[in-house]
Structure formats: C-alpha cells, structure tokens
PDB file of C-alpha atoms in Angstrom:
ATOM      1  CA  LEU A 284     -91.708 -89.687 -59.291  1.00 31.00           C
ATOM      2  CA  SER A 285     -89.440 -87.777 -61.641  1.00 32.00           C
ATOM      3  CA  GLY A 286     -90.445 -88.693 -65.140  1.00 36.00           C
ATOM      4  CA  SER A 287     -92.032 -91.951 -66.033  1.00 34.00           C
ATOM      5  CA  PRO A 288     -90.246 -94.856 -64.464  1.00 34.00           C
ATOM      6  CA  CYS A 289     -91.557 -97.170 -67.175  1.00 32.00           C
ATOM      7  CA  PRO A 290     -92.038 -95.430 -70.538  1.00 33.00           C
ATOM      8  CA  GLY A 291     -95.415 -95.960 -72.127  1.00 33.00           C
ATOM      9  CA  LEU A 292     -97.287 -96.774 -68.969  1.00 34.00           C
ATOM     10  CA  LEU A 293     -98.727 -93.326 -68.253  1.00 36.00           C
ATOM     11  CA  PHE A 294    -102.069 -92.773 -69.925  1.00 35.00           C
ATOM     12  CA  PRO A 295    -103.027 -89.342 -71.476  1.00 35.00           C
ATOM     13  CA  LYS A 296    -105.262 -87.185 -69.336  1.00 38.00           C
ATOM     14  CA  SER A 297    -108.054 -87.341 -71.937  1.00 39.00           C
ATOM     15  CA  PHE A 298    -109.691 -90.634 -70.893  1.00 41.00           C
ATOM     16  CA  PRO A 299    -113.265 -91.074 -70.306  1.00 44.00           C
ATOM     17  CA  LEU A 300    -115.190 -89.883 -67.269  1.00 43.00           C
ATOM     18  CA  ASP A 301    -113.684 -91.502 -64.222  1.00 50.00           C
ATOM     19  CA  SER A 302    -115.181 -92.253 -60.845  1.00 51.00           C
ATOM     20  CA  THR A 303    -113.902 -93.713 -57.629  1.00 56.00           C
ATOM     21  CA  ALA A 304    -115.799 -95.159 -54.563  1.00 52.00           C
ATOM     22  CA  GLN A 305    -115.384 -94.009 -51.059  1.00 49.00           C
ATOM     23  CA  TYR A 306    -116.353 -96.635 -48.613  1.00 47.00           C
ATOM     24  CA  PRO A 307    -115.867 -97.547 -44.883  1.00 44.00           C
ATOM     25  CA  LEU A 308    -112.918 -99.958 -45.453  1.00 48.00           C
ATOM     26  CA  THR A 309    -111.037 -97.727 -47.967  1.00 60.00           C
ATOM     27  CA  GLN A 310    -107.482 -96.710 -47.385  1.00 70.00           C
ATOM     28  CA  THR A 311    -108.017 -93.386 -49.268  1.00 78.00           C
ATOM     29  CA  MET A 312    -108.563 -90.494 -47.014  1.00 79.00           C
ATOM     30  CA  GLU A 313    -110.165 -87.298 -47.898  1.00 80.00           C
ATOM     31  CA  GLY A 314    -108.758 -83.931 -46.866  1.00 82.00           C
ATOM     32  CA  GLU A 315    -108.884 -80.368 -47.950  1.00 88.00           C
ATOM     33  CA  SER A 316    -106.355 -81.079 -50.735  1.00 89.00           C
ATOM     34  CA  GLY A 317    -108.498 -83.973 -52.024  1.00 88.00           C
ATOM     35  CA  LEU A 318    -108.310 -87.781 -51.966  1.00 87.00           C
ATOM     36  CA  LEU A 319    -105.062 -89.161 -50.559  1.00 88.00           C
ATOM     37  CA  ALA A 320    -103.772 -92.693 -50.885  1.00 88.00           C
ATOM     38  CA  GLY A 321    -102.791 -94.577 -47.719  1.00 86.00           C
ATOM     39  CA  ASP A 322     -99.156 -94.314 -48.765  1.00 88.00           C
ATOM     40  CA  GLN A 323     -98.098 -90.891 -50.165  1.00 88.00           C
ATOM     41  CA  THR A 324     -94.383 -91.352 -50.071  1.00 88.00           C
ATOM     42  CA  THR A 325     -93.538 -94.366 -52.309  1.00 87.00           C
ATOM     43  CA  ARG A 326     -91.602 -93.443 -55.492  1.00 86.00           C
ATOM     44  CA  TYR A 327     -90.751 -95.594 -58.384  1.00 83.00           C
ATOM     45  CA  GLU A 328     -87.417 -94.280 -59.480  1.00 78.00           C
ATOM     46  CA  SER A 329     -84.123 -96.023 -59.560  1.00 69.00           C
ATOM     47  CA  SER A 330     -80.968 -95.976 -61.462  1.00 68.00           C
ATOM     48  CA  VAL A 331     -81.762 -99.539 -62.418  1.00 70.00           C
ATOM     49  CA  LYS A 332     -84.953 -99.534 -64.511  1.00 73.00           C
ATOM     50  CA  CYS A 333     -85.839-103.186 -63.729  1.00 79.00           C
ATOM     51  CA  TYR A 334     -85.861-102.439 -60.049  1.00 82.00           C
ATOM     52  CA  ALA A 335     -88.332 -99.672 -60.293  1.00 84.00           C
ATOM     53  CA  GLU A 336     -90.520-101.739 -62.604  1.00 86.00           C
ATOM     54  CA  GLN A 337     -90.391-104.745 -60.205  1.00 89.00           C
ATOM     55  CA  ARG A 338     -91.360-102.576 -57.227  1.00 89.00           C
ATOM     56  CA  LEU A 339     -94.200-101.017 -59.245  1.00 91.00           C
ATOM     57  CA  LYS A 340     -95.463-104.497 -60.293  1.00 92.00           C
ATOM     58  CA  ASN A 341     -95.307-105.834 -56.716  1.00 91.00           C
ATOM     59  CA  ASP A 342     -97.266-102.844 -55.456  1.00 91.00           C
ATOM     60  CA  ILE A 343    -100.004-103.039 -58.162  1.00 91.00           C
ATOM     61  CA  GLU A 344    -100.391-106.751 -57.352  1.00 90.00           C
ATOM     62  CA  ARG A 345    -100.593-105.989 -53.601  1.00 89.00           C
ATOM     63  CA  HIS A 346    -103.128-103.070 -54.218  1.00 87.00           C
ATOM     64  CA  PHE A 347    -105.562-105.604 -55.784  1.00 83.00           C
ATOM     65  CA  THR A 348    -105.026-108.371 -53.254  1.00 81.00           C
ATOM     66  CA  TRP A 349    -107.606-107.773 -50.379  1.00 68.00           C
ATOM     67  CA  GLY A 350    -105.554-110.104 -48.060  1.00 65.00           C
ATOM     68  CA  THR A 351    -102.892-107.489 -47.848  1.00 60.00           C
ATOM     69  CA  ARG A 352    -104.960-104.697 -46.297  1.00 62.00           C
ATOM     70  CA  ASN A 353    -102.430-104.271 -43.525  1.00 73.00           C
ATOM     71  CA  TRP A 354    -100.256-102.658 -46.179  1.00 77.00           C
ATOM     72  CA  SER A 355    -100.849 -99.010 -47.161  1.00 86.00           C
ATOM     73  CA  SER A 356    -101.278 -98.589 -50.939  1.00 88.00           C
ATOM     74  CA  PRO A 357     -99.860 -95.684 -52.865  1.00 92.00           C
ATOM     75  CA  PHE A 358    -102.755 -96.054 -55.403  1.00 91.00           C
ATOM     76  CA  ILE A 359    -106.322 -94.794 -55.634  1.00 88.00           C
ATOM     77  CA  SER A 360    -108.496 -97.013 -57.969  1.00 86.00           C
ATOM     78  CA  LEU A 361    -110.624 -95.357 -60.648  1.00 87.00           C
ATOM     79  CA  PHE A 362    -113.311 -96.665 -63.004  1.00 84.00           C
ATOM     80  CA  SER A 363    -113.870 -95.231 -66.435  1.00 82.00           C
ATOM     81  CA  ASP A 364    -117.237 -96.920 -66.677  1.00 80.00           C
ATOM     82  CA  TRP A 365    -120.118 -95.549 -64.565  1.00 79.00           C
ATOM     83  CA  ASN A 366    -121.933 -98.969 -64.579  1.00 81.00           C
ATOM     84  CA  HIS A 367    -118.865-100.865 -63.447  1.00 80.00           C
ATOM     85  CA  ALA A 368    -118.325 -98.370 -60.575  1.00 79.00           C
ATOM     86  CA  ARG A 369    -121.932 -98.530 -59.544  1.00 80.00           C
ATOM     87  CA  ASN A 370    -122.099-102.376 -59.674  1.00 79.00           C
ATOM     88  CA  TRP A 371    -118.800-102.760 -57.792  1.00 75.00           C
ATOM     89  CA  ALA A 372    -120.010-100.437 -55.071  1.00 75.00           C
ATOM     90  CA  ILE A 373    -123.366-102.091 -54.802  1.00 76.00           C
ATOM     91  CA  LYS A 374    -121.977-105.597 -54.504  1.00 74.00           C
ATOM     92  CA  ARG A 375    -119.273-104.918 -51.873  1.00 62.00           C
ATOM     93  CA  PRO A 376    -119.754-105.923 -48.192  1.00 57.00           C
ATOM     94  CA  TRP A 377    -119.817-102.301 -46.996  1.00 53.00           C
ATOM     95  CA  LYS A 378    -123.122-101.690 -48.768  1.00 52.00           C
ATOM     96  CA  ARG A 379    -124.963-102.510 -45.629  1.00 55.00           C
ATOM     97  CA  ARG A 380    -122.787-100.183 -43.538  1.00 56.00           C
ATOM     98  CA  GLY A 381    -123.881 -97.073 -45.355  1.00 59.00           C
ATOM     99  CA  ASN A 382    -121.821 -93.963 -45.826  1.00 67.00           C
ATOM    100  CA  TRP A 383    -120.322 -94.796 -49.205  1.00 71.00           C
ATOM    101  CA  GLU A 384    -120.323 -92.704 -52.338  1.00 78.00           C
ATOM    102  CA  ILE A 385    -119.141 -92.635 -55.883  1.00 79.00           C
ATOM    103  CA  LEU A 386    -117.102 -89.568 -56.874  1.00 82.00           C
ATOM    104  CA  GLU A 387    -117.020 -88.307 -60.383  1.00 83.00           C
ATOM    105  CA  ILE A 388    -113.576 -87.077 -61.378  1.00 84.00           C
ATOM    106  CA  ASP A 389    -112.868 -84.459 -64.070  1.00 83.00           C
ATOM    107  CA  THR A 390    -109.735 -85.999 -65.627  1.00 82.00           C
ATOM    108  CA  SER A 391    -108.680 -82.582 -67.142  1.00 82.00           C
ATOM    109  CA  CYS A 392    -107.922 -81.538 -63.480  1.00 86.00           C
ATOM    110  CA  LEU A 393    -105.301 -84.314 -62.922  1.00 85.00           C
ATOM    111  CA  ASP A 394    -102.347 -82.248 -64.037  1.00 84.00           C
ATOM    112  CA  GLY A 395     -99.226 -83.436 -62.221  1.00 86.00           C
ATOM    113  CA  VAL A 396    -100.989 -86.676 -61.056  1.00 89.00           C
ATOM    114  CA  TYR A 397     -99.582 -89.972 -62.388  1.00 88.00           C
ATOM    115  CA  VAL A 398    -102.443 -91.997 -63.790  1.00 88.00           C
ATOM    116  CA  PHE A 399    -101.747 -95.570 -65.005  1.00 88.00           C
ATOM    117  CA  LYS A 400    -104.202 -97.464 -67.359  1.00 87.00           C
ATOM    118  CA  LEU A 401    -104.477-100.887 -65.767  1.00 87.00           C
ATOM    119  CA  SER A 402    -104.700-102.885 -68.971  1.00 88.00           C
ATOM    120  CA  THR A 403    -101.527-101.215 -70.210  1.00 89.00           C
ATOM    121  CA  ILE A 404     -99.444-101.462 -67.021  1.00 89.00           C
ATOM    122  CA  VAL A 405    -100.528-105.037 -66.119  1.00 90.00           C
ATOM    123  CA  ASN A 406     -99.582-106.352 -69.542  1.00 90.00           C
ATOM    124  CA  LYS A 407     -96.332-104.326 -69.787  1.00 89.00           C
ATOM    125  CA  LEU A 408     -95.289-105.524 -66.318  1.00 91.00           C
ATOM    126  CA  ASP A 409     -96.741-109.045 -66.567  1.00 92.00           C
ATOM    127  CA  ALA A 410     -98.505-108.374 -63.290  1.00 91.00           C
ATOM    128  CA  CYS A 411    -100.683-111.067 -61.705  1.00 89.00           C
ATOM    129  CA  ILE A 412    -104.012-109.668 -60.539  1.00 86.00           C
ATOM    130  CA  PRO A 413    -106.036-112.020 -58.292  1.00 83.00           C
ATOM    131  CA  LYS A 414    -109.287-113.627 -59.664  1.00 83.00           C
ATOM    132  CA  GLY A 415    -112.159-111.305 -58.981  1.00 76.00           C
ATOM    133  CA  ALA A 416    -110.085-108.166 -59.085  1.00 77.00           C
ATOM    134  CA  ASP A 417    -109.191-108.893 -62.734  1.00 74.00           C
ATOM    135  CA  THR A 418    -112.587-107.324 -63.681  1.00 77.00           C
ATOM    136  CA  HIS A 419    -111.024-103.996 -63.040  1.00 78.00           C
ATOM    137  CA  ILE A 420    -108.330-104.397 -65.645  1.00 82.00           C
ATOM    138  CA  LYS A 421    -110.434-103.585 -68.752  1.00 81.00           C
ATOM    139  CA  ASP A 422    -111.721-100.050 -67.695  1.00 80.00           C
ATOM    140  CA  GLY A 423    -109.699 -99.472 -64.676  1.00 85.00           C
ATOM    141  CA  TYR A 424    -106.980 -96.905 -63.806  1.00 88.00           C
ATOM    142  CA  ILE A 425    -104.957 -96.150 -60.725  1.00 89.00           C
ATOM    143  CA  ALA A 426    -103.794 -92.735 -59.662  1.00 90.00           C
ATOM    144  CA  LEU A 427    -100.495 -92.422 -57.669  1.00 92.00           C
ATOM    145  CA  HIS A 428    -100.869 -90.768 -54.283  1.00 90.00           C
ATOM    146  CA  MET A 429    -103.793 -88.298 -54.765  1.00 90.00           C
ATOM    147  CA  ILE A 430    -106.765 -86.860 -56.562  1.00 90.00           C
ATOM    148  CA  PRO A 431    -106.842 -83.124 -56.065  1.00 92.00           C
ATOM    149  CA  SER A 432    -110.186 -81.703 -54.657  1.00 91.00           C
ATOM    150  CA  ARG A 433    -110.672 -79.496 -57.669  1.00 91.00           C
ATOM    151  CA  ALA A 434    -111.024 -82.769 -59.793  1.00 87.00           C
ATOM    152  CA  ILE A 435    -114.002 -84.037 -57.768  1.00 85.00           C
ATOM    153  CA  VAL A 436    -116.988 -82.661 -59.794  1.00 83.00           C
ATOM    154  CA  LYS A 437    -119.924 -84.634 -58.367  1.00 83.00           C
ATOM    155  CA  ARG A 438    -120.779 -86.968 -55.447  1.00 81.00           C
ATOM    156  CA  HIS A 439    -123.268 -89.776 -55.742  1.00 80.00           C
ATOM    157  CA  SER A 440    -124.334 -91.054 -52.338  1.00 77.00           C
ATOM    158  CA  GLU A 441    -125.690 -94.599 -51.748  1.00 76.00           C
ATOM    159  CA  VAL A 442    -129.219 -93.240 -51.896  1.00 76.00           C
ATOM    160  CA  ASP A 443    -128.532 -91.680 -55.372  1.00 77.00           C
ATOM    161  CA  VAL A 444    -126.814 -94.804 -56.841  1.00 75.00           C
ATOM    162  CA  VAL A 445    -129.142 -97.605 -55.580  1.00 74.00           C
TER     163      VAL A 445
END
C-alpha cells in the first residue's frame, strides 16, 4: 500500500488497548516477525480510486463471512474492548479444542501497519457485514497483513481467560 487508498479510513495509532485471538481455525500465522495474515500480498492501490475502494470493500465483506474460509484474508481482526475479545473467544466453537489465546497488542508499536477502524471503513465503503459478525463493527479494527512481534505485549491463555 502506498499511501491511503481511501482517505480518512486509516485510524490514528492512539486507539485503546487492542487484542486479537489466536485459535485453531485462524488464518493468521505466527512467525518470528509477528502475526501474519493468510494473504500478505494484496494491495489496494489503483490509478482508479473507485476500483481500489471496491476491492477493499469486497475483501472486508469476505473477511467477515465465515463461508469463505477457502479464501486467504489479508486482514487480522482486532478488538479494542477486552470483554468483547474474551466473550468472542469463549463462545466460539474452538473453545473445546483448547490451544487458543488472546494477545494484547501495544498499538504504539504498529508503525508502518495499516489499521482500519471498522465502523469508519464499513460506513465509508457501505460494506455489508453478515449478521452475527456485525457485533465487531463498534469496537473492531482490522490490520492489513501483519502485527509485528514487538507489538505483542501479553498473552492470555484459555486458562487465564476462562
């Protein structure tokens, strides 16, 4: 991404404490460099602004549609509300499979990472988020491609959370 493809959609890095959940069915992988989205190559730039915005809108809608899990998402979902992250993790079907955790993210360490506030971007692009996933809109964010390892400040295992 070179510059913001859709002005006004990037959220400042000073938003509240964020967390993300790592669970058995996630597309997000963890490596030495941090958390990596399933798709790390998609870019939203075009000489035609409406093309880039339409592609971004489509990918956001697909990201929140569980029926499209055969598609690699370029996004990592984040929560700005601890209780929302906790409740979401506890209610999901993988809770019985174990090996899930909630990661606290220091947002001051996200320099160079594109982070989108969901309520802003969904409204601006008029995206349709499926029922059930729409609960993420109010306090949710998505990061494009990665979260660097230096931004992961604490891990909460299933035992810590439940």
